[in-house]
Amino acid sequence: MKKHNFSAGPSILAKEVIENTAKAVNDLNGIGLSVMEISHRGKDFQAVMDEAQALFKEILNVPEGYHVMFLGGGASLQFCMVPYNLLALKAAYLETGSWAKKAIKEAKFFGTVEIIGSSADNNFNYIPRGYVIPEDADYFHITTNNTIFGTQIKEDMDSPVPLIADVSSDILSRPMDVSKYGLIYGGAQKNLGPAGVTFVIIREDLLGKVSRQIPTMLDYKTHIENGSMFNTPPCLPVYTCLETLRWIKKLGGLEKMKQRNEEKAKLIYDEIERNLMFIGTAEKESRSDMNVCFVMNPDFKDLEKEFLDFTAQKNMVGLKGHRSVGGFRASIYNAMPVESVKALVETMKEFEQKYAK
Ligand SMILES: *Cc1c(COP(=O)(O)O)cnc(C)c1O
């Protein structure tokens, strides 16, 4: 029996996506070859890449003038590629967690970094407010969903300078006004596909504004001009992303995803609030629909391991919180069925019955 998979990443994929990938691993569209053993430049793989890029644009409603790329290196390489390509003098960053800090560290290699808002003072349990985006910055960088701390920016904000977002863990979880962003990027392994591929969506006019020389593989222009085929792309992960995009389209697109995700998140947050044994760690206004972080009520502190064992007996995995928050984290990405969320809520209730009542 398939386990209830609450892992933060790599994380759950839709059943149908895994099954269709397995088919293509054996035989892609009946061509008598695996998707893993064909030339990336042949027509069969070209069709996969073309459809993946086109569907990404269609589902996310990407306006004209943007390019969709599938690259290697993870979101972590984008922490470096973004400033390499776009930071001439100064960039503004919002410091909302561990991933934001890593992005800031890389940007400092290329210019001045102004941290205009931070929630470090409270272990990143909220999204900073009331900051001012400097108009002389080359761009403003945010992390829309803070996977580790369970906070999320759910609105597409206005920015006087190009807005750049690490959307690794909430891409395609809701409709997004891409026209408000200059560039969005993310590793696929949270909400889109397996590890090994990174998506970048960039507005063309951001390019060509820095004077430094950029090594070929790190230059966005290289990958745009070559349709993500300058070198061999991660063919199999791209194929799985395509299957996820097809699955999202079939389910009704991003409005539907948003509705499902809000429903799932509400079930768990309501239970955390009701249940005597657990306390949510993120501030209510900032909390994420993708990663739900909670800890044991201090009165029951000793039962933390007990609870994890209890969930394991119920066939649940991936609920241990990140070491920088402790406690528990339920990652409930797009592919997580509402049934698994209900099973977790039931388990939390049972645990309370057993130990607190
Ligand atoms: C997981 C994650 C990353 C790191 O992605 P890699 O592909 O492992 O480099 C970056 N940002 C966020 C928000 C993440 O959740």
mmCIF file of C-alpha atoms and ligand atoms in Angstrom:
data_model
loop_
_atom_site.group_PDB
_atom_site.id
_atom_site.type_symbol
_atom_site.label_atom_id
_atom_site.label_comp_id
_atom_site.label_asym_id
_atom_site.label_seq_id
_atom_site.Cartn_x
_atom_site.Cartn_y
_atom_site.Cartn_z
ATOM 1 C CA MET A 1 0.000 0.000 0.000
ATOM 2 C CA LYS A 2 1.249 3.464 -0.861
ATOM 3 C CA LYS A 3 2.224 5.502 2.198
ATOM 4 C CA HIS A 4 0.852 8.917 3.050
ATOM 5 C CA ASN A 5 3.838 10.986 1.946
ATOM 6 C CA PHE A 6 4.286 14.280 3.830
ATOM 7 C CA SER A 7 7.935 14.746 2.777
ATOM 8 C CA ALA A 8 9.145 18.296 2.165
ATOM 9 C CA GLY A 9 11.159 17.418 -0.932
ATOM 10 C CA PRO A 10 11.710 15.464 -3.026
ATOM 11 C CA SER A 11 8.071 14.933 -2.364
ATOM 12 C CA ILE A 12 4.835 13.358 -3.431
ATOM 13 C CA LEU A 13 3.919 13.117 -7.110
ATOM 14 C CA ALA A 14 0.469 12.283 -8.432
ATOM 15 C CA LYS A 15 -0.088 8.537 -8.845
ATOM 16 C CA GLU A 16 -0.957 8.970 -12.490
ATOM 17 C CA VAL A 17 2.232 11.002 -13.082
ATOM 18 C CA ILE A 18 4.375 8.210 -11.666
ATOM 19 C CA GLU A 19 2.502 5.559 -13.651
ATOM 20 C CA ASN A 20 2.781 7.463 -16.933
ATOM 21 C CA THR A 21 6.461 8.138 -16.308
ATOM 22 C CA ALA A 22 6.994 4.437 -15.675
ATOM 23 C CA LYS A 23 5.366 3.705 -19.045
ATOM 24 C CA ALA A 24 7.611 6.190 -20.825
ATOM 25 C CA VAL A 25 10.649 4.740 -19.079
ATOM 26 C CA ASN A 26 9.759 1.443 -20.713
ATOM 27 C CA ASP A 27 8.539 2.763 -24.014
ATOM 28 C CA LEU A 28 7.876 6.400 -24.952
ATOM 29 C CA ASN A 29 4.606 6.680 -26.912
ATOM 30 C CA GLY A 30 5.098 3.225 -28.440
ATOM 31 C CA ILE A 31 8.282 4.199 -30.335
ATOM 32 C CA GLY A 32 10.043 1.108 -29.013
ATOM 33 C CA LEU A 33 12.572 3.094 -26.978
ATOM 34 C CA SER A 34 12.761 4.470 -23.441
ATOM 35 C CA VAL A 35 12.593 8.229 -22.918
ATOM 36 C CA MET A 36 15.959 7.710 -21.173
ATOM 37 C CA GLU A 37 17.735 6.304 -24.213
ATOM 38 C CA ILE A 38 16.865 8.668 -27.045
ATOM 39 C CA SER A 39 18.681 11.713 -28.356
ATOM 40 C CA HIS A 40 17.535 14.951 -26.787
ATOM 41 C CA ARG A 41 17.794 16.445 -30.262
ATOM 42 C CA GLY A 42 15.542 13.877 -31.920
ATOM 43 C CA LYS A 43 11.926 14.668 -32.766
ATOM 44 C CA ASP A 44 10.492 12.466 -30.006
ATOM 45 C CA PHE A 45 12.230 14.282 -27.169
ATOM 46 C CA GLN A 46 11.846 17.663 -28.864
ATOM 47 C CA ALA A 47 8.088 17.077 -28.721
ATOM 48 C CA VAL A 48 8.353 16.438 -24.962
ATOM 49 C CA MET A 49 10.310 19.665 -24.377
ATOM 50 C CA ASP A 50 8.001 21.713 -26.623
ATOM 51 C CA GLU A 51 4.850 20.469 -24.923
ATOM 52 C CA ALA A 52 6.307 20.961 -21.422
ATOM 53 C CA GLN A 53 7.202 24.587 -22.193
ATOM 54 C CA ALA A 54 3.889 25.279 -23.944
ATOM 55 C CA LEU A 55 1.786 23.723 -21.181
ATOM 56 C CA PHE A 56 3.728 25.581 -18.495
ATOM 57 C CA LYS A 57 2.906 28.828 -20.323
ATOM 58 C CA GLU A 58 -0.714 27.855 -20.831
ATOM 59 C CA ILE A 59 -1.452 26.723 -17.267
ATOM 60 C CA LEU A 60 0.384 29.611 -15.605
ATOM 61 C CA ASN A 61 -0.955 32.061 -18.180
ATOM 62 C CA VAL A 62 2.536 33.360 -18.978
ATOM 63 C CA PRO A 63 2.339 36.561 -21.072
ATOM 64 C CA GLU A 64 4.176 37.220 -24.337
ATOM 65 C CA GLY A 65 7.819 38.161 -23.976
ATOM 66 C CA TYR A 66 8.706 35.521 -21.390
ATOM 67 C CA HIS A 67 10.854 32.418 -21.870
ATOM 68 C CA VAL A 68 10.443 29.099 -20.064
ATOM 69 C CA MET A 69 13.673 27.182 -19.462
ATOM 70 C CA PHE A 70 14.406 23.755 -17.995
ATOM 71 C CA LEU A 71 17.939 23.695 -16.592
ATOM 72 C CA GLY A 72 20.184 21.739 -14.244
ATOM 73 C CA GLY A 73 21.773 22.860 -10.993
ATOM 74 C CA GLY A 74 18.739 23.220 -8.757
ATOM 75 C CA ALA A 75 17.239 26.372 -7.306
ATOM 76 C CA SER A 76 20.570 26.744 -5.529
ATOM 77 C CA LEU A 77 22.355 27.492 -8.796
ATOM 78 C CA GLN A 78 19.738 30.165 -9.504
ATOM 79 C CA PHE A 79 20.819 31.897 -6.276
ATOM 80 C CA CYS A 80 24.018 32.560 -8.243
ATOM 81 C CA MET A 81 22.725 32.826 -11.835
ATOM 82 C CA VAL A 82 20.173 35.505 -10.960
ATOM 83 C CA PRO A 83 22.739 38.039 -9.680
ATOM 84 C CA TYR A 84 25.346 36.933 -12.233
ATOM 85 C CA ASN A 85 22.962 37.903 -15.038
ATOM 86 C CA LEU A 86 20.963 40.715 -13.465
ATOM 87 C CA LEU A 87 22.798 42.431 -10.609
ATOM 88 C CA ALA A 88 24.763 45.422 -11.939
ATOM 89 C CA LEU A 89 25.131 47.485 -8.758
ATOM 90 C CA LYS A 90 22.552 46.827 -6.071
ATOM 91 C CA ALA A 91 19.718 44.401 -5.372
ATOM 92 C CA ALA A 92 17.092 44.278 -2.630
ATOM 93 C CA TYR A 93 16.264 41.001 -0.849
ATOM 94 C CA LEU A 94 13.583 39.939 1.590
ATOM 95 C CA GLU A 95 15.056 37.643 4.246
ATOM 96 C CA THR A 96 12.322 35.165 5.110
ATOM 97 C CA GLY A 97 14.223 31.981 5.859
ATOM 98 C CA SER A 98 17.114 29.652 5.135
ATOM 99 C CA TRP A 99 16.661 29.653 1.360
ATOM 100 C CA ALA A 100 16.453 33.457 1.233
ATOM 101 C CA LYS A 101 19.670 33.625 3.258
ATOM 102 C CA LYS A 102 21.398 31.344 0.796
ATOM 103 C CA ALA A 103 20.199 33.502 -2.108
ATOM 104 C CA ILE A 104 21.504 36.623 -0.314
ATOM 105 C CA LYS A 105 24.896 35.017 0.271
ATOM 106 C CA GLU A 106 25.392 34.386 -3.460
ATOM 107 C CA ALA A 107 24.156 37.835 -4.518
ATOM 108 C CA LYS A 108 26.856 39.431 -2.360
ATOM 109 C CA PHE A 109 29.478 38.031 -4.736
ATOM 110 C CA PHE A 110 28.141 40.337 -7.454
ATOM 111 C CA GLY A 111 27.169 43.641 -5.861
ATOM 112 C CA THR A 112 25.553 45.430 -2.980
ATOM 113 C CA VAL A 113 22.720 43.591 -1.281
ATOM 114 C CA GLU A 114 20.173 45.519 0.719
ATOM 115 C CA ILE A 115 18.062 43.367 3.046
ATOM 116 C CA ILE A 116 14.931 45.503 3.215
ATOM 117 C CA GLY A 117 12.906 43.251 5.485
ATOM 118 C CA SER A 118 13.667 40.254 7.665
ATOM 119 C CA SER A 119 11.854 37.947 10.047
ATOM 120 C CA ALA A 120 15.085 36.546 11.509
ATOM 121 C CA ASP A 121 14.173 38.145 14.858
ATOM 122 C CA ASN A 122 11.448 35.554 15.379
ATOM 123 C CA ASN A 123 12.959 32.488 13.734
ATOM 124 C CA PHE A 124 11.268 33.387 10.425
ATOM 125 C CA ASN A 125 7.766 32.614 11.648
ATOM 126 C CA TYR A 126 6.200 35.531 9.748
ATOM 127 C CA ILE A 127 6.435 37.454 6.481
ATOM 128 C CA PRO A 128 7.842 40.970 7.066
ATOM 129 C CA ARG A 129 5.533 43.909 6.312
ATOM 130 C CA GLY A 130 5.907 47.621 5.788
ATOM 131 C CA TYR A 131 9.247 47.551 3.981
ATOM 132 C CA VAL A 132 10.044 49.915 1.136
ATOM 133 C CA ILE A 133 11.468 48.603 -2.110
ATOM 134 C CA PRO A 134 14.289 50.927 -3.225
ATOM 135 C CA GLU A 135 13.677 52.307 -6.710
ATOM 136 C CA ASP A 136 17.367 52.270 -7.544
ATOM 137 C CA ALA A 137 17.736 48.504 -7.015
ATOM 138 C CA ASP A 138 18.314 46.339 -10.085
ATOM 139 C CA TYR A 139 15.703 43.928 -8.755
ATOM 140 C CA PHE A 140 13.852 42.794 -5.630
ATOM 141 C CA HIS A 141 14.142 39.124 -4.638
ATOM 142 C CA ILE A 142 11.574 37.232 -2.565
ATOM 143 C CA THR A 143 10.952 33.603 -1.599
ATOM 144 C CA THR A 144 7.222 33.058 -2.071
ATOM 145 C CA ASN A 145 6.998 29.946 0.085
ATOM 146 C CA ASN A 146 9.398 29.278 2.926
ATOM 147 C CA THR A 147 9.491 25.510 2.876
ATOM 148 C CA ILE A 148 11.332 25.148 6.174
ATOM 149 C CA PHE A 149 9.412 27.671 8.283
ATOM 150 C CA GLY A 150 5.940 27.237 6.787
ATOM 151 C CA THR A 151 5.280 30.830 5.753
ATOM 152 C CA GLN A 152 4.053 32.022 2.370
ATOM 153 C CA ILE A 153 3.517 35.193 0.351
ATOM 154 C CA LYS A 154 0.237 34.472 -1.397
ATOM 155 C CA GLU A 155 -0.248 37.758 -3.237
ATOM 156 C CA ASP A 156 1.560 38.931 -6.335
ATOM 157 C CA MET A 157 2.923 42.221 -5.088
ATOM 158 C CA ASP A 158 3.609 45.413 -6.999
ATOM 159 C CA SER A 159 7.246 46.365 -7.238
ATOM 160 C CA PRO A 160 8.865 49.458 -8.788
ATOM 161 C CA VAL A 161 11.813 47.295 -9.875
ATOM 162 C CA PRO A 162 11.787 43.807 -11.469
ATOM 163 C CA LEU A 163 10.409 41.303 -8.968
ATOM 164 C CA ILE A 164 12.290 38.006 -8.788
ATOM 165 C CA ALA A 165 10.888 35.065 -6.895
ATOM 166 C CA ASP A 166 12.117 31.696 -5.739
ATOM 167 C CA VAL A 167 8.867 29.762 -6.166
ATOM 168 C CA SER A 168 10.363 26.302 -5.628
ATOM 169 C CA SER A 169 7.784 25.069 -3.178
ATOM 170 C CA ASP A 170 4.571 26.735 -4.325
ATOM 171 C CA ILE A 171 4.795 26.883 -8.109
ATOM 172 C CA LEU A 172 1.471 25.969 -9.725
ATOM 173 C CA SER A 173 -0.280 25.840 -6.347
ATOM 174 C CA ARG A 174 -2.414 28.879 -7.208
ATOM 175 C CA PRO A 175 -3.026 31.199 -10.161
ATOM 176 C CA MET A 176 -0.200 33.697 -10.374
ATOM 177 C CA ASP A 177 0.014 37.024 -12.206
ATOM 178 C CA VAL A 178 3.316 36.329 -13.934
ATOM 179 C CA SER A 179 3.293 39.803 -15.523
ATOM 180 C CA LYS A 180 4.182 41.208 -12.080
ATOM 181 C CA TYR A 181 7.450 39.259 -12.045
ATOM 182 C CA GLY A 182 10.635 39.700 -14.021
ATOM 183 C CA LEU A 183 11.818 36.193 -13.240
ATOM 184 C CA ILE A 184 10.587 33.198 -11.282
ATOM 185 C CA TYR A 185 12.513 30.008 -10.667
ATOM 186 C CA GLY A 186 12.503 26.824 -8.686
ATOM 187 C CA GLY A 187 13.714 23.291 -8.298
ATOM 188 C CA ALA A 188 11.096 20.871 -9.632
ATOM 189 C CA GLN A 189 11.205 18.453 -6.713
ATOM 190 C CA LYS A 190 8.594 20.067 -4.477
ATOM 191 C CA ASN A 191 5.553 20.665 -6.613
ATOM 192 C CA LEU A 192 6.362 19.741 -10.190
ATOM 193 C CA GLY A 193 8.514 16.681 -10.740
ATOM 194 C CA PRO A 194 11.498 14.692 -9.525
ATOM 195 C CA ALA A 195 14.832 16.198 -8.470
ATOM 196 C CA GLY A 196 17.225 17.062 -11.275
ATOM 197 C CA VAL A 197 15.497 19.804 -13.206
ATOM 198 C CA THR A 198 15.061 23.500 -12.466
ATOM 199 C CA PHE A 199 12.592 25.799 -14.183
ATOM 200 C CA VAL A 200 13.272 29.459 -14.921
ATOM 201 C CA ILE A 201 10.715 31.836 -16.434
ATOM 202 C CA ILE A 202 12.218 35.168 -17.419
ATOM 203 C CA ARG A 203 10.999 38.317 -19.100
ATOM 204 C CA GLU A 204 13.201 38.980 -22.089
ATOM 205 C CA ASP A 205 13.885 42.666 -21.349
ATOM 206 C CA LEU A 206 15.737 41.874 -18.118
ATOM 207 C CA LEU A 207 18.692 40.541 -20.065
ATOM 208 C CA GLY A 208 21.760 42.394 -21.313
ATOM 209 C CA LYS A 209 21.888 44.987 -18.525
ATOM 210 C CA VAL A 210 25.101 43.911 -16.793
ATOM 211 C CA SER A 211 28.534 44.558 -18.282
ATOM 212 C CA ARG A 212 30.392 41.617 -16.747
ATOM 213 C CA GLN A 213 31.256 38.582 -18.831
ATOM 214 C CA ILE A 214 29.121 35.578 -18.030
ATOM 215 C CA PRO A 215 30.403 32.009 -18.499
ATOM 216 C CA THR A 216 28.407 30.300 -21.246
ATOM 217 C CA MET A 217 26.539 27.763 -19.100
ATOM 218 C CA LEU A 218 25.576 30.416 -16.538
ATOM 219 C CA ASP A 219 24.248 32.874 -19.112
ATOM 220 C CA TYR A 220 20.452 32.805 -19.498
ATOM 221 C CA LYS A 221 20.844 33.877 -23.125
ATOM 222 C CA THR A 222 22.628 30.625 -23.929
ATOM 223 C CA HIS A 223 19.690 28.564 -22.737
ATOM 224 C CA ILE A 224 17.026 30.782 -24.279
ATOM 225 C CA GLU A 225 18.728 30.797 -27.672
ATOM 226 C CA ASN A 226 19.096 27.025 -27.578
ATOM 227 C CA GLY A 227 15.619 26.182 -26.281
ATOM 228 C CA SER A 228 17.065 24.610 -23.081
ATOM 229 C CA MET A 229 19.122 22.299 -25.308
ATOM 230 C CA PHE A 230 22.549 23.975 -25.247
ATOM 231 C CA ASN A 231 23.736 20.884 -23.449
ATOM 232 C CA THR A 232 21.869 17.682 -22.657
ATOM 233 C CA PRO A 233 18.851 18.608 -20.529
ATOM 234 C CA PRO A 234 17.659 16.326 -17.698
ATOM 235 C CA CYS A 235 15.398 14.445 -20.117
ATOM 236 C CA LEU A 236 13.601 12.099 -17.738
ATOM 237 C CA PRO A 237 12.811 14.749 -15.084
ATOM 238 C CA VAL A 238 11.529 17.052 -17.857
ATOM 239 C CA TYR A 239 9.264 14.234 -19.005
ATOM 240 C CA THR A 240 7.825 13.817 -15.497
ATOM 241 C CA CYS A 241 7.227 17.582 -15.259
ATOM 242 C CA LEU A 242 5.268 17.311 -18.500
ATOM 243 C CA GLU A 243 3.125 14.575 -16.965
ATOM 244 C CA THR A 244 2.463 16.770 -13.902
ATOM 245 C CA LEU A 245 1.467 19.670 -16.151
ATOM 246 C CA ARG A 246 -0.928 17.405 -18.051
ATOM 247 C CA TRP A 247 -2.358 16.196 -14.739
ATOM 248 C CA ILE A 248 -2.930 19.770 -13.491
ATOM 249 C CA LYS A 249 -4.627 20.718 -16.738
ATOM 250 C CA LYS A 250 -6.854 17.660 -16.584
ATOM 251 C CA LEU A 251 -7.863 18.433 -13.005
ATOM 252 C CA GLY A 252 -8.997 21.922 -13.964
ATOM 253 C CA GLY A 253 -5.935 24.141 -13.767
ATOM 254 C CA LEU A 254 -4.674 26.478 -11.082
ATOM 255 C CA GLU A 255 -8.007 27.765 -9.745
ATOM 256 C CA LYS A 256 -8.807 24.179 -8.910
ATOM 257 C CA MET A 257 -5.357 23.605 -7.396
ATOM 258 C CA LYS A 258 -5.779 26.651 -5.192
ATOM 259 C CA GLN A 259 -9.182 25.482 -3.998
ATOM 260 C CA ARG A 260 -7.861 21.995 -3.197
ATOM 261 C CA ASN A 261 -4.798 23.371 -1.438
ATOM 262 C CA GLU A 262 -6.780 25.814 0.689
ATOM 263 C CA GLU A 263 -9.171 23.070 1.677
ATOM 264 C CA LYS A 264 -6.339 20.759 2.731
ATOM 265 C CA ALA A 265 -4.461 23.466 4.636
ATOM 266 C CA LYS A 266 -7.611 24.524 6.496
ATOM 267 C CA LEU A 267 -8.241 20.950 7.669
ATOM 268 C CA ILE A 268 -4.828 20.718 9.327
ATOM 269 C CA TYR A 269 -4.623 24.263 10.693
ATOM 270 C CA ASP A 270 -8.096 23.952 12.215
ATOM 271 C CA GLU A 271 -7.069 20.724 13.900
ATOM 272 C CA ILE A 272 -3.824 22.219 15.233
ATOM 273 C CA GLU A 273 -5.836 25.052 16.757
ATOM 274 C CA ARG A 274 -8.401 22.701 18.256
ATOM 275 C CA ASN A 275 -6.051 19.969 19.463
ATOM 276 C CA LEU A 276 -4.637 20.381 22.988
ATOM 277 C CA MET A 277 -1.375 18.721 22.113
ATOM 278 C CA PHE A 278 -0.115 20.813 19.209
ATOM 279 C CA ILE A 279 0.815 24.423 18.514
ATOM 280 C CA GLY A 280 1.371 25.966 15.074
ATOM 281 C CA THR A 281 4.690 27.786 14.686
ATOM 282 C CA ALA A 282 3.905 30.261 11.892
ATOM 283 C CA GLU A 283 1.973 33.442 12.512
ATOM 284 C CA LYS A 284 -1.593 32.997 11.285
ATOM 285 C CA GLU A 285 -1.514 35.748 8.614
ATOM 286 C CA SER A 286 1.714 34.345 7.150
ATOM 287 C CA ARG A 287 1.150 30.638 7.235
ATOM 288 C CA SER A 288 1.705 28.460 4.198
ATOM 289 C CA ASP A 289 -0.766 26.294 2.312
ATOM 290 C CA MET A 290 2.113 24.023 1.295
ATOM 291 C CA ASN A 291 4.138 23.331 4.455
ATOM 292 C CA VAL A 292 2.310 23.189 7.771
ATOM 293 C CA CYS A 293 4.743 23.516 10.703
ATOM 294 C CA PHE A 294 3.726 22.674 14.254
ATOM 295 C CA VAL A 295 5.260 21.607 17.552
ATOM 296 C CA MET A 296 4.157 19.763 20.643
ATOM 297 C CA ASN A 297 2.474 21.818 23.320
ATOM 298 C CA PRO A 298 5.258 22.178 25.983
ATOM 299 C CA ASP A 299 3.055 20.274 28.460
ATOM 300 C CA PHE A 300 3.497 17.206 26.279
ATOM 301 C CA LYS A 301 7.072 17.873 25.113
ATOM 302 C CA ASP A 302 8.222 14.329 25.935
ATOM 303 C CA LEU A 303 5.734 12.828 23.508
ATOM 304 C CA GLU A 304 7.322 14.157 20.327
ATOM 305 C CA LYS A 305 8.943 10.895 19.325
ATOM 306 C CA GLU A 306 5.808 9.056 20.409
ATOM 307 C CA PHE A 307 3.756 11.052 17.940
ATOM 308 C CA LEU A 308 6.143 10.394 15.066
ATOM 309 C CA ASP A 309 6.060 6.669 15.855
ATOM 310 C CA PHE A 310 2.284 6.835 16.051
ATOM 311 C CA THR A 311 2.046 8.424 12.569
ATOM 312 C CA ALA A 312 4.504 5.835 11.220
ATOM 313 C CA GLN A 313 2.197 3.065 12.435
ATOM 314 C CA LYS A 314 -0.563 4.755 10.461
ATOM 315 C CA ASN A 315 1.533 4.488 7.324
ATOM 316 C CA MET A 316 2.613 8.154 7.300
ATOM 317 C CA VAL A 317 6.104 9.389 6.471
ATOM 318 C CA GLY A 318 7.984 12.670 6.293
ATOM 319 C CA LEU A 319 6.394 14.438 9.243
ATOM 320 C CA LYS A 320 9.522 15.248 11.224
ATOM 321 C CA GLY A 321 10.097 19.011 11.298
ATOM 322 C CA HIS A 322 13.243 20.618 9.921
ATOM 323 C CA ARG A 323 15.968 20.871 12.579
ATOM 324 C CA SER A 324 15.788 24.680 12.564
ATOM 325 C CA VAL A 325 12.145 24.618 13.725
ATOM 326 C CA GLY A 326 11.834 21.216 15.391
ATOM 327 C CA GLY A 327 8.533 19.461 15.947
ATOM 328 C CA PHE A 328 6.593 18.476 12.858
ATOM 329 C CA ARG A 329 6.026 19.580 9.300
ATOM 330 C CA ALA A 330 3.288 18.299 7.030
ATOM 331 C CA SER A 331 4.089 19.138 3.422
ATOM 332 C CA ILE A 332 0.839 19.032 1.513
ATOM 333 C CA TYR A 333 1.827 19.966 -2.021
ATOM 334 C CA ASN A 334 -0.488 19.856 -5.057
ATOM 335 C CA ALA A 335 -0.237 16.086 -5.433
ATOM 336 C CA MET A 336 -1.209 15.350 -1.821
ATOM 337 C CA PRO A 337 -4.735 13.905 -1.798
ATOM 338 C CA VAL A 338 -7.239 15.319 0.678
ATOM 339 C CA GLU A 339 -7.675 11.750 1.999
ATOM 340 C CA SER A 340 -4.096 11.758 3.312
ATOM 341 C CA VAL A 341 -4.684 15.074 5.046
ATOM 342 C CA LYS A 342 -7.854 13.709 6.616
ATOM 343 C CA ALA A 343 -5.924 10.649 7.752
ATOM 344 C CA LEU A 344 -3.377 12.892 9.475
ATOM 345 C CA VAL A 345 -6.111 14.915 11.177
ATOM 346 C CA GLU A 346 -7.717 11.680 12.426
ATOM 347 C CA THR A 347 -4.346 10.523 13.752
ATOM 348 C CA MET A 348 -3.839 13.797 15.625
ATOM 349 C CA LYS A 349 -7.268 13.354 17.196
ATOM 350 C CA GLU A 350 -6.557 9.789 18.182
ATOM 351 C CA PHE A 351 -3.247 10.800 19.693
ATOM 352 C CA GLU A 352 -4.973 13.447 21.783
ATOM 353 C CA GLN A 353 -7.562 10.891 22.939
ATOM 354 C CA LYS A 354 -4.809 8.517 23.932
ATOM 355 C CA TYR A 355 -2.528 10.901 25.841
ATOM 356 C CA ALA A 356 -4.305 14.118 26.753
ATOM 357 C CA LYS A 357 -7.790 13.066 27.729
HETATM 358 C C1 LIG B 1 14.146 23.155 -1.797
HETATM 359 C C2 LIG B 1 14.281 24.611 -1.997
HETATM 360 C C3 LIG B 1 15.422 25.182 -2.585
HETATM 361 C C4 LIG B 1 16.631 24.372 -2.981
HETATM 362 O O1 LIG B 1 16.434 23.717 -4.161
HETATM 363 P P1 LIG B 1 17.586 22.834 -4.844
HETATM 364 O O2 LIG B 1 16.929 22.426 -6.109
HETATM 365 O O3 LIG B 1 17.874 21.698 -3.910
HETATM 366 O O4 LIG B 1 18.763 23.689 -5.037
HETATM 367 C C5 LIG B 1 15.446 26.545 -2.779
HETATM 368 N N1 LIG B 1 14.412 27.314 -2.413
HETATM 369 C C6 LIG B 1 13.305 26.809 -1.836
HETATM 370 C C7 LIG B 1 12.183 27.726 -1.462
HETATM 371 C C8 LIG B 1 13.211 25.448 -1.614
HETATM 372 O O5 LIG B 1 12.106 24.928 -1.045
#
